[in-house]
Tab-separated table of C-alpha atoms and ligand atoms in Angstrom:
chain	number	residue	atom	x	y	z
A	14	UNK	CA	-28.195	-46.534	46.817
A	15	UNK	CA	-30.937	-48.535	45.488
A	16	UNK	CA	-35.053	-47.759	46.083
A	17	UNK	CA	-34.740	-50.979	48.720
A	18	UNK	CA	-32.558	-48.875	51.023
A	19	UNK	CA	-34.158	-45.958	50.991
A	20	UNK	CA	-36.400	-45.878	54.089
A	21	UNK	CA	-33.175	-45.805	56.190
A	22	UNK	CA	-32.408	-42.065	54.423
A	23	UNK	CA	-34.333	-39.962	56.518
A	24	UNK	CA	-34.388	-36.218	55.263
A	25	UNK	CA	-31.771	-34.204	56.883
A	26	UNK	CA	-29.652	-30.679	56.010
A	27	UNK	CA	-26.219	-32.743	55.244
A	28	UNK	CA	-27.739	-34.484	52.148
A	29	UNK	CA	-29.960	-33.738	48.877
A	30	UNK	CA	-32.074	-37.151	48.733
A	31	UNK	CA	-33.550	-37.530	45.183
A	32	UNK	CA	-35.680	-39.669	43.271
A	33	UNK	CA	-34.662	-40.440	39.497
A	34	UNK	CA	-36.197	-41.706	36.216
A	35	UNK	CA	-33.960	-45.692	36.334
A	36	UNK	CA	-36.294	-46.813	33.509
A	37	UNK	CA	-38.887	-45.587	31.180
A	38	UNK	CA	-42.618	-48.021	31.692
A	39	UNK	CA	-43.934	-50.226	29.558
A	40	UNK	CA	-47.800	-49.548	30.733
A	41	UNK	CA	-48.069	-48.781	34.384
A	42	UNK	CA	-45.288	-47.181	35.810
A	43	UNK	CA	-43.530	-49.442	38.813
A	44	UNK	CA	-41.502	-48.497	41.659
A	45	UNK	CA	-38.724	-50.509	39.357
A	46	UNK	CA	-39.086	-47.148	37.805
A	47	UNK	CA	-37.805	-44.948	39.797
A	48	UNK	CA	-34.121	-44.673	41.448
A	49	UNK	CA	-33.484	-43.779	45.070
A	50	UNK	CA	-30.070	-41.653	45.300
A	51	UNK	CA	-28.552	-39.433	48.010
A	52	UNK	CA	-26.038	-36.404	46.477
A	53	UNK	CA	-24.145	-33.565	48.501
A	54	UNK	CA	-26.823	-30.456	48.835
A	55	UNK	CA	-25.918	-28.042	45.374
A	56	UNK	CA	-24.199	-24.548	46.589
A	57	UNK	CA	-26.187	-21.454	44.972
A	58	UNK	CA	-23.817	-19.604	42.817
A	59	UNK	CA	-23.511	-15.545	42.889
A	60	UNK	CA	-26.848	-15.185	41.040
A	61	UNK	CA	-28.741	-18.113	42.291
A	62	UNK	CA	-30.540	-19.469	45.694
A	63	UNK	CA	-31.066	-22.157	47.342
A	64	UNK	CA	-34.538	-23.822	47.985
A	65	UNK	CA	-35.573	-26.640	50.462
A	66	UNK	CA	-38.233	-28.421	49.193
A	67	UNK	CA	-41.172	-28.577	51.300
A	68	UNK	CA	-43.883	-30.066	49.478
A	69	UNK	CA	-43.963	-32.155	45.805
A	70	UNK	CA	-46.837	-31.642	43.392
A	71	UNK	CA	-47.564	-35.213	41.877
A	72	UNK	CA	-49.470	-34.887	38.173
A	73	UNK	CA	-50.565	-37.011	35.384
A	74	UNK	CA	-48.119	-35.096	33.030
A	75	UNK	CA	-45.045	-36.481	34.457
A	76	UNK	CA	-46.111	-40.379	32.935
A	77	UNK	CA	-45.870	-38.214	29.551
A	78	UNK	CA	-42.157	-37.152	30.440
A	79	UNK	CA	-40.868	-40.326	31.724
A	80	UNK	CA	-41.378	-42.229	27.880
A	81	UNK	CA	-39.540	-40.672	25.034
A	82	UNK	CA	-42.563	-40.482	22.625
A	83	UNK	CA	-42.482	-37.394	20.613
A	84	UNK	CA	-44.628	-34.864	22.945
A	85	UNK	CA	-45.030	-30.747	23.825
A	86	UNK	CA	-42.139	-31.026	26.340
A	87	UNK	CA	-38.726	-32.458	25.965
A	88	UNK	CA	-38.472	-36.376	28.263
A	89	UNK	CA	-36.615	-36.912	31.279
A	90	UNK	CA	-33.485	-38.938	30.261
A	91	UNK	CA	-32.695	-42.390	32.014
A	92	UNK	CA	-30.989	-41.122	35.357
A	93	UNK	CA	-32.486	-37.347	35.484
A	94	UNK	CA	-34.034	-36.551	38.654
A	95	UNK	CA	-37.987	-36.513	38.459
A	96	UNK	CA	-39.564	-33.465	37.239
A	97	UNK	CA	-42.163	-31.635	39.285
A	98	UNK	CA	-43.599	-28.676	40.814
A	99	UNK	CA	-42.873	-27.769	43.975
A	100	UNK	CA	-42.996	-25.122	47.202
A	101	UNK	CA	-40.248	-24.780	48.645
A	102	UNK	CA	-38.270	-22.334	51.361
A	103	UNK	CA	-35.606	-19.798	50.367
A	104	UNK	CA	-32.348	-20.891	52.255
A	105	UNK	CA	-29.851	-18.395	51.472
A	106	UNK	CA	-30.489	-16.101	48.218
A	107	UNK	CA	-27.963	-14.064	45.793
A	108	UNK	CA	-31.144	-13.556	43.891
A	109	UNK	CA	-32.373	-9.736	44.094
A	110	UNK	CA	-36.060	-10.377	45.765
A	111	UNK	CA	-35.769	-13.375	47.254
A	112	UNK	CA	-34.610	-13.523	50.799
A	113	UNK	CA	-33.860	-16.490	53.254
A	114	UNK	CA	-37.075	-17.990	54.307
A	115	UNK	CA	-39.183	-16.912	51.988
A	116	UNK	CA	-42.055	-19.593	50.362
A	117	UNK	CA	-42.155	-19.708	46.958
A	118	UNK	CA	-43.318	-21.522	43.793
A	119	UNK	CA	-40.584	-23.676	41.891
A	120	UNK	CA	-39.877	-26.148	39.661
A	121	UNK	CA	-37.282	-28.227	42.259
A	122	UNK	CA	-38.661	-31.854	41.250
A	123	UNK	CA	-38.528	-35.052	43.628
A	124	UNK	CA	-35.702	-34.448	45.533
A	125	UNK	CA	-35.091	-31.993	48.980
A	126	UNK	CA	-32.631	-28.873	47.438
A	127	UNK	CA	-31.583	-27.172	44.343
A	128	UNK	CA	-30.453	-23.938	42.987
A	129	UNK	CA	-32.304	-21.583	40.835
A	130	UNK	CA	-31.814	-18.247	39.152
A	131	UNK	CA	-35.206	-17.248	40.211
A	132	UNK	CA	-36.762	-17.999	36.582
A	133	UNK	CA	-40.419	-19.297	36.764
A	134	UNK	CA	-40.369	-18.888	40.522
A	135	UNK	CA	-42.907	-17.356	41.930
A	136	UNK	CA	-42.771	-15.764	45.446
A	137	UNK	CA	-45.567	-16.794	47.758
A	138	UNK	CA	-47.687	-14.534	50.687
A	139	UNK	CA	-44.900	-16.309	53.148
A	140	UNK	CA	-48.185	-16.177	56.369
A	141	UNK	CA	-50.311	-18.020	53.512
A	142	UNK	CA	-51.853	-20.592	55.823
A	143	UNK	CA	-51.902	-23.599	53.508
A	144	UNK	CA	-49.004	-23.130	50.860
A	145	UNK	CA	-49.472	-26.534	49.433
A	146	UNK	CA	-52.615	-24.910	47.927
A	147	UNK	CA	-50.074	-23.233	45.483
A	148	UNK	CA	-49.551	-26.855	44.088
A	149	UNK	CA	-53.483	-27.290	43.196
A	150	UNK	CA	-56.539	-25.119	43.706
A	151	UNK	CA	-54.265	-21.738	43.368
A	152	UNK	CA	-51.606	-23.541	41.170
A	153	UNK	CA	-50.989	-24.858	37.692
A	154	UNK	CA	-54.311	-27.317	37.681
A	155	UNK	CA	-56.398	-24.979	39.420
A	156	UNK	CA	-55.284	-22.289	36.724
A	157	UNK	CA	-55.653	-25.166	33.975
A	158	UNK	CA	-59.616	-25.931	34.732
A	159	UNK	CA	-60.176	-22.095	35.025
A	160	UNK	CA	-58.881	-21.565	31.435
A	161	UNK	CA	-60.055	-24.018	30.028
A	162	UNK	CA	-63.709	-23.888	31.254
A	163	UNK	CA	-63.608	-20.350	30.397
A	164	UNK	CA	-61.937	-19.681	27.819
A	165	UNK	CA	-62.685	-22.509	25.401
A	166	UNK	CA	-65.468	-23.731	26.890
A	167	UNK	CA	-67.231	-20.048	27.038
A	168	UNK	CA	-69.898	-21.484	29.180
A	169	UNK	CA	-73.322	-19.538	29.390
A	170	UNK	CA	-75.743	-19.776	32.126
A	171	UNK	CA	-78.295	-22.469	32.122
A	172	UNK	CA	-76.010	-24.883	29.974
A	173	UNK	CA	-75.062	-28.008	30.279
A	174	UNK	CA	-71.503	-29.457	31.513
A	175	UNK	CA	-69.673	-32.509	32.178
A	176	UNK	CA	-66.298	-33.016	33.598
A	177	UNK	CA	-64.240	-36.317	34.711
A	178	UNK	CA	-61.578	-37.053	37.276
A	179	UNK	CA	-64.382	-34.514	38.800
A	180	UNK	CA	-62.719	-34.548	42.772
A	181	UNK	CA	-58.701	-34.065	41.357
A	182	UNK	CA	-57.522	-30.409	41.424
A	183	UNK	CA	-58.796	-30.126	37.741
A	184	UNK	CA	-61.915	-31.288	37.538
A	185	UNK	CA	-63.238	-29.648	40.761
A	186	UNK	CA	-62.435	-26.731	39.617
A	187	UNK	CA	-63.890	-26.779	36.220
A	188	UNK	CA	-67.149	-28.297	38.554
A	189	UNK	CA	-67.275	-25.288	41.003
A	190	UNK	CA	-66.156	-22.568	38.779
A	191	UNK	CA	-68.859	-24.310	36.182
A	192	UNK	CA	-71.220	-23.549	39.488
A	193	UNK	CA	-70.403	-20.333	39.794
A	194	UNK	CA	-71.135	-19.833	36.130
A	195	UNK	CA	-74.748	-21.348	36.095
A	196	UNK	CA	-74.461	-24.566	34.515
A	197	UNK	CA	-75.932	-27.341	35.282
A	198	UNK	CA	-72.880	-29.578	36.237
A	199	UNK	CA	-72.388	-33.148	36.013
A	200	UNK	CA	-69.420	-34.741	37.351
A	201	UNK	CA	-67.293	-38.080	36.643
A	202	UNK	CA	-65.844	-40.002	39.524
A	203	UNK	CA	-64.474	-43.229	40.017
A	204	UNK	CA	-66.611	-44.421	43.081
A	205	UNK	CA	-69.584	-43.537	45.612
A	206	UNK	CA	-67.447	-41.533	48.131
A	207	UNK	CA	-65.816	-39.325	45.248
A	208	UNK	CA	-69.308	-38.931	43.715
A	209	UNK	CA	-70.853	-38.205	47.118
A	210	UNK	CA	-68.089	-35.610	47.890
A	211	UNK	CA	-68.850	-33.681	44.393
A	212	UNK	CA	-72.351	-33.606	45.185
A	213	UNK	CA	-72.283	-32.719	48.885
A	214	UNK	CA	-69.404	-30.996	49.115
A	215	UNK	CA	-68.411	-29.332	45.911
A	216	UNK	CA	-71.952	-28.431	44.728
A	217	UNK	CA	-72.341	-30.070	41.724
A	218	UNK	CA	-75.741	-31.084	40.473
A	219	UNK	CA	-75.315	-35.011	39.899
A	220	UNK	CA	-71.674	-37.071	40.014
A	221	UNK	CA	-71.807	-40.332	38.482
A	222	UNK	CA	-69.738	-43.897	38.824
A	223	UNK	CA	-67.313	-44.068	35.609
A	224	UNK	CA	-67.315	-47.715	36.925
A	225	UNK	CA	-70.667	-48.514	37.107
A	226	UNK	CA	-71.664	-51.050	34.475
A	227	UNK	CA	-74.590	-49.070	33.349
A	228	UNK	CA	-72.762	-45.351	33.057
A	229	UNK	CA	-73.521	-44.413	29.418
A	230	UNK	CA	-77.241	-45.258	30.225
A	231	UNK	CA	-76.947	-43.241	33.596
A	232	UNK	CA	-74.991	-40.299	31.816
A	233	UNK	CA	-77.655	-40.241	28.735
A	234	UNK	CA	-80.320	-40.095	31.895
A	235	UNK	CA	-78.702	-37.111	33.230
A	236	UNK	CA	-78.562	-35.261	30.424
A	237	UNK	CA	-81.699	-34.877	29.156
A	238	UNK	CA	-81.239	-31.674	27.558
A	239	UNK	CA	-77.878	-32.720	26.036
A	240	UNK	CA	-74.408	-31.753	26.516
A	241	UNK	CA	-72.739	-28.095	25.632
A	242	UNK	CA	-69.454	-27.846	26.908
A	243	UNK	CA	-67.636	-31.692	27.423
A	244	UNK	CA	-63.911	-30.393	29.837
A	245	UNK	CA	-61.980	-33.188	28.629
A	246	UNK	CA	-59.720	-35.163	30.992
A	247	UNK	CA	-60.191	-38.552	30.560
A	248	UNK	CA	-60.588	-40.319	27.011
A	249	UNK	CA	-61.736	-43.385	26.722
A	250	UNK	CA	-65.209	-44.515	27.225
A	251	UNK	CA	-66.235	-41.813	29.111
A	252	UNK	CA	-65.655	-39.960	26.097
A	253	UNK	CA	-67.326	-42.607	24.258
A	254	UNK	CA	-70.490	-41.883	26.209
A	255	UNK	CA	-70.315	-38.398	26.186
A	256	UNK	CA	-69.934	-38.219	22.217
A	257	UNK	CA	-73.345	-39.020	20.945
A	258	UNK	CA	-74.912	-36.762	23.721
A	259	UNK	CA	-72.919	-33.507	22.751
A	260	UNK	CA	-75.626	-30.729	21.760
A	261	UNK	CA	-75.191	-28.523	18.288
A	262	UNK	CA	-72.299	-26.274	18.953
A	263	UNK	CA	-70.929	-27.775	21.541
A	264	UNK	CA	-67.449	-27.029	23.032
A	265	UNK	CA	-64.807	-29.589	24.388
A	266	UNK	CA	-61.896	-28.237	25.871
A	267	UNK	CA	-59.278	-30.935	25.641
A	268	UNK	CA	-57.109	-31.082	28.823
A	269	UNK	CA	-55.899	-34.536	29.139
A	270	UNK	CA	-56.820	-37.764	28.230
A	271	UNK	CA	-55.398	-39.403	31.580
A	272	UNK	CA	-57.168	-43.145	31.113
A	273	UNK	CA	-54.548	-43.641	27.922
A	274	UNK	CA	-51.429	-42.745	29.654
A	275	UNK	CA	-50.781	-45.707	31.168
A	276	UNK	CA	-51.921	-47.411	27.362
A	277	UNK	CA	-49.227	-50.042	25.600
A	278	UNK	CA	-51.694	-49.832	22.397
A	279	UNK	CA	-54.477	-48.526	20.692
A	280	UNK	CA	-57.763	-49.620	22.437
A	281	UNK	CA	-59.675	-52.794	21.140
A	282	UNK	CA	-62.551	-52.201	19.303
A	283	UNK	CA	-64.214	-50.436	16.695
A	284	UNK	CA	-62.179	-47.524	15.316
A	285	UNK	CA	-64.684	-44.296	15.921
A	286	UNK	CA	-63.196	-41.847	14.164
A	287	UNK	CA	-65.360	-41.635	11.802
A	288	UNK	CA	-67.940	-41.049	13.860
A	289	UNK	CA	-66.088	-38.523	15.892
A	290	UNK	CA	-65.417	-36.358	12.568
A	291	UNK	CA	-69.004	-36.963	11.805
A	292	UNK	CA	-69.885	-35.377	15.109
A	293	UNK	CA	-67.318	-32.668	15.024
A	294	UNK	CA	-69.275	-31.947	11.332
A	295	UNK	CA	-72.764	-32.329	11.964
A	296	UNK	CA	-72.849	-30.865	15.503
A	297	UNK	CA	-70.366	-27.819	14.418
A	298	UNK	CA	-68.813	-28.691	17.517
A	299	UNK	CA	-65.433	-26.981	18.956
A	300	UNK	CA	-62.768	-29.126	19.940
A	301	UNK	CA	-59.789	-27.545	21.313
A	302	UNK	CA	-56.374	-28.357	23.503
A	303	UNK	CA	-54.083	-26.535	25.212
A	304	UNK	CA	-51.647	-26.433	27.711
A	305	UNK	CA	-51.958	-24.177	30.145
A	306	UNK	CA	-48.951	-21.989	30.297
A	307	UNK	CA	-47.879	-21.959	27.007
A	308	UNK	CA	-51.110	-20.537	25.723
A	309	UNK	CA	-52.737	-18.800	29.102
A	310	UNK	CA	-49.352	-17.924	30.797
A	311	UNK	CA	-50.040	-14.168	30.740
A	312	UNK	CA	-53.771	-14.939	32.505
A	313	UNK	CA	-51.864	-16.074	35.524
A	314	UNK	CA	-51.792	-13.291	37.927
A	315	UNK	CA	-55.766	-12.185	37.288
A	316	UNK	CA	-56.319	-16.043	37.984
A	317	UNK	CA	-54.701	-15.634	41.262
A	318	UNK	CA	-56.646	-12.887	42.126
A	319	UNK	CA	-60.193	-13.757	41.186
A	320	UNK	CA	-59.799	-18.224	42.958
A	321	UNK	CA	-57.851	-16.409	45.636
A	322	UNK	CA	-60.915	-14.343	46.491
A	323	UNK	CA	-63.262	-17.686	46.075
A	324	UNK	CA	-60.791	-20.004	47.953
A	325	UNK	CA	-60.730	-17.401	51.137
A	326	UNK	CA	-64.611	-16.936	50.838
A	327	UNK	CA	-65.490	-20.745	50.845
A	328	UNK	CA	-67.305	-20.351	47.446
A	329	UNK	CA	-64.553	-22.371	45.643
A	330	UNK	CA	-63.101	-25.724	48.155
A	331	UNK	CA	-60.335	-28.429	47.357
A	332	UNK	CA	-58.966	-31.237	49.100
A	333	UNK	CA	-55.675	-32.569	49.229
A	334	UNK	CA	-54.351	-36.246	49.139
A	335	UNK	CA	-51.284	-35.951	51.214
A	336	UNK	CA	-48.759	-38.277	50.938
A	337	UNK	CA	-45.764	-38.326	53.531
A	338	UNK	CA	-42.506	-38.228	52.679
A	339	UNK	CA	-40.385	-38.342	49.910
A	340	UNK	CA	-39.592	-41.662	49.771
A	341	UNK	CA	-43.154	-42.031	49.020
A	342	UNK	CA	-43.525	-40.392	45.825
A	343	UNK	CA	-43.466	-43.114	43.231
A	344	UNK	CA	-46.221	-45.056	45.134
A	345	UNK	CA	-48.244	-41.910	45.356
A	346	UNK	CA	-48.051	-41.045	41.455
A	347	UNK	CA	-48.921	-44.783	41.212
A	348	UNK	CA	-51.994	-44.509	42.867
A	349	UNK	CA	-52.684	-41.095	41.347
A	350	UNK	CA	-52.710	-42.311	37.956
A	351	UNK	CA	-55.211	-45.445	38.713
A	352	UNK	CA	-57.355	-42.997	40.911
A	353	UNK	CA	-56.391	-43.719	44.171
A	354	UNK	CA	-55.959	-40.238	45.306
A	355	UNK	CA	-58.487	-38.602	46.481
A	356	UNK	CA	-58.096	-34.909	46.172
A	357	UNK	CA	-54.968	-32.952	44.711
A	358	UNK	CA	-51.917	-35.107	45.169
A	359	UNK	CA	-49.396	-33.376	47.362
A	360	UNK	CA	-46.139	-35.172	48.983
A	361	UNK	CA	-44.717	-33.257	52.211
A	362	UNK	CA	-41.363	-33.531	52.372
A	363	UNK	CA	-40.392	-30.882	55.072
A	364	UNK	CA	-42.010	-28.470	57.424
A	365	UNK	CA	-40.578	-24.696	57.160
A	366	UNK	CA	-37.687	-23.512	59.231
B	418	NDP	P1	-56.273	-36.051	39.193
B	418	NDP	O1	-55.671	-35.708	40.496
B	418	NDP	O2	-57.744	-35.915	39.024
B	418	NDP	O3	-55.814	-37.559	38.919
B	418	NDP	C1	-56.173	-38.260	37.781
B	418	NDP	C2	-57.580	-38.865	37.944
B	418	NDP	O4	-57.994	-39.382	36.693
B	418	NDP	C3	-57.647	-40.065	38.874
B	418	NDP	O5	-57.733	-39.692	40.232
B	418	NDP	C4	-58.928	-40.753	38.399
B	418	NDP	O6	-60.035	-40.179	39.083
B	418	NDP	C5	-59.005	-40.321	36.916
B	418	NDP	N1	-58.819	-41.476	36.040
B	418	NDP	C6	-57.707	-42.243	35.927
B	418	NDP	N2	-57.914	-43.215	35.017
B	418	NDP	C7	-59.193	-43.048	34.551
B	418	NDP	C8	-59.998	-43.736	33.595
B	418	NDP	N3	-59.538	-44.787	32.927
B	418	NDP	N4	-61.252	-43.263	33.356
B	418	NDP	C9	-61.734	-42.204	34.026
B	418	NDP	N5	-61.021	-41.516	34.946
B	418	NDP	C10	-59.761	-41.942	35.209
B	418	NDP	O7	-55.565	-35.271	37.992
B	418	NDP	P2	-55.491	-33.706	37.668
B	418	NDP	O8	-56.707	-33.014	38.158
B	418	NDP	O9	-54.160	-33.205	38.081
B	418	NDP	O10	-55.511	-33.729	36.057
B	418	NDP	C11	-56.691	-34.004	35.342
B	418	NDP	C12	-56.377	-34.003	33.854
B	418	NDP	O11	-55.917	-32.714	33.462
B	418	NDP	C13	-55.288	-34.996	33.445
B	418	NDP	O12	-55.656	-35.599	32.222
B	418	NDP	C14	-54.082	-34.115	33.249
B	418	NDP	O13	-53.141	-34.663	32.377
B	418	NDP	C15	-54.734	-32.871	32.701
B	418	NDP	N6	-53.941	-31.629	32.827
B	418	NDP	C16	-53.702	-30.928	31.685
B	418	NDP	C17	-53.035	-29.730	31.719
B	418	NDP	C18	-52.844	-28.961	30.460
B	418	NDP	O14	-52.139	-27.958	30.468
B	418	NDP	N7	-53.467	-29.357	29.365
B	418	NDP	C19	-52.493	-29.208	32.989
B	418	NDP	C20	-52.856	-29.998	34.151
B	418	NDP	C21	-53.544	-31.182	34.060
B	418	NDP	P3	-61.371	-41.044	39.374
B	418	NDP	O15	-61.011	-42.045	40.439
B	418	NDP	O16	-62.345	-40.042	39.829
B	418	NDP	O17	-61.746	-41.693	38.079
């Protein structure tokens, strides 16, 4: 079945619809991409279960996994079925544990069953009232801008920080956790309504247009005192405007560099990195990646604890970009990547038995 055919799949319990890599991009991914197929739902061995998929994380990672340049995880091959976090609802279990209808954390990725062993799957609180919350603020990139702003950026009251892609799961919660922490807070956004929303909504002190013509001039404006901890998760010239701002000992925690994913080649212009290892000298600054559970697995359950406390007491917010339906997917992570979303990017695929 081809991508053209698919709206006439609706999801059901007699198939497993699934969404596969058909091509690697060149630059943007297109639907082109991406390969509608229906196969018979998997039957759970004697040590595995079955999960229904119930809602689909979408994340800029998964551009990384559908090329085959050399990277931290191993690519999708041509006809594997997309990768991706998901929550999904036990079905029947031979897994000590894990019982029929529980909610839980998996890997399933872009399609409506599979089997698993129970390995990396984390059980949810099954009366949780929004479990697509385990996708984002309580999930992988809610865990990834607590670590990161914490950990690397070891941020100290009174200081200084800037974050981009400031209203995705990420960045809002490097903003509010940066909040809670007693920085002064300056947020990235593409657009007045995201800006508006960090300001008014999420508490941070000033959000500013990556589009407007004028940004470096506007970021340089507010930041009078300099910049001590730079969350990376853009690249690209907000980078470039951030740079010659960053105070002496200044810490960037590099978390993605989402503006080059969709790159072809290296950016025109002059090459800065000189400059940047001029910077990195002068200004003794720290400049650090990671990814998140390779070197912060272990932090996981205290991370839970101390955002689930902030989530249920308001103190820490998030906001979801729903998307509806599976057959929907590849134009969501579309949008996602040129910052269309607006909020964590969630697909719902089912509601739970
Ligand atoms: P988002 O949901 O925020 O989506 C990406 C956002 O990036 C877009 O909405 C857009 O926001 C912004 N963006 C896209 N292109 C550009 C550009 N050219 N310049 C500036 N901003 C741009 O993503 P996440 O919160 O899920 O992820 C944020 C970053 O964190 C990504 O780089 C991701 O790869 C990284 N990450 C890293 C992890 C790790 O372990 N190291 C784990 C999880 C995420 P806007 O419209 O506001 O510009």
């Amino acid at each position: 079945m081809n991508f053209s055919t698919q709206q006439a799949v609706q999801q059901n319990d007699q198939q497993n619809r699934q969404i596969k890599l058909a091509s690697r991009p060149h630059g943007k991914p297109t639907a082109a991409n991406f390969e509608f197929a229906t196969a018979a739902i998997p039957t759970p061995n004697d040590s595995q279960m079955l999960l229904r998929t119930l809602y689909l994380s979408l994340d800029p990672y998964m551009r990384g996994r559908m090329s085959d340049a050399k990277s931290y995880a191993d690519p999708l091959q041509v006809g594997d079925v997309m990768t991706g976090g998901t929550v999904a609802q036990v079905v029947a279990s031979n897994v000590d544990g894990f019982a029929e209808g529980d909610l839980v954390v998996s890997n399933s990725g872009w399609q409506d069953y599979s089997v698993s062993n129970g390995e990396g799957v984390v059980k949810l609180d099954n009366n949780m009232p929004n479990p697509s919350y385990g996708l984002g603020v309580l999930g992988m990139p809610g865990f990834t801008g607590y670590m990161g702003l914490t950990d690397i950026g070891k941020p100290k009251a009174g200081e200084t920080l800037v974050v981009a892609a400031a209203t995705g799961p990420v960045g809002a919660t490097v903003g509010q956790v940066g909040k809670i922490k007693e920085l002064n807070v300056i947020g990235i956004a593409g657009g007045k309504e995201k800006c508006e929303y960090a300001v008014n909504e999420l508490g941070f002190d000033k959000c500013l247009d990556h589009y407007a013509d004028d940004f470096a001039e506007q970021l340089a404006a507010a930041c009078p005192n300099g910049i001590d901890i730079y969350y990376e998760n853009v690249g690209g010239k907000v980078f470039d405007a951030v740079l010659p701002l960053l105070n002496a000992h200044a810490r960037i925690p590099v978390c993605g560099l989402v503006s080059q994913y969709n790159a072809t080649e290296t950016p025109e212009g002059k090459d800065r990195l000189g400059l940047l290892m001029s910077m990195i000298l002068r200004q003794r600054l720290t400049v650090k990646g990671f990814i998140i559970f390779e070197e912060y697995g272990n932090h996981f359950p205290e991370f839970l604890q101390t955002m689930g406390d902030w989530v249920a007491t308001g103190k820490v917010k998030t906001k979801e970009h729903m998307v509806d339906g599976l057959e929907q997917a590849p134009q969501g992570f579309i949008d996602m990547l040129d910052g269309i979303n607006f909020g964590k990017t969630v697909v719902k695929i089912a509601d739970s038995a």
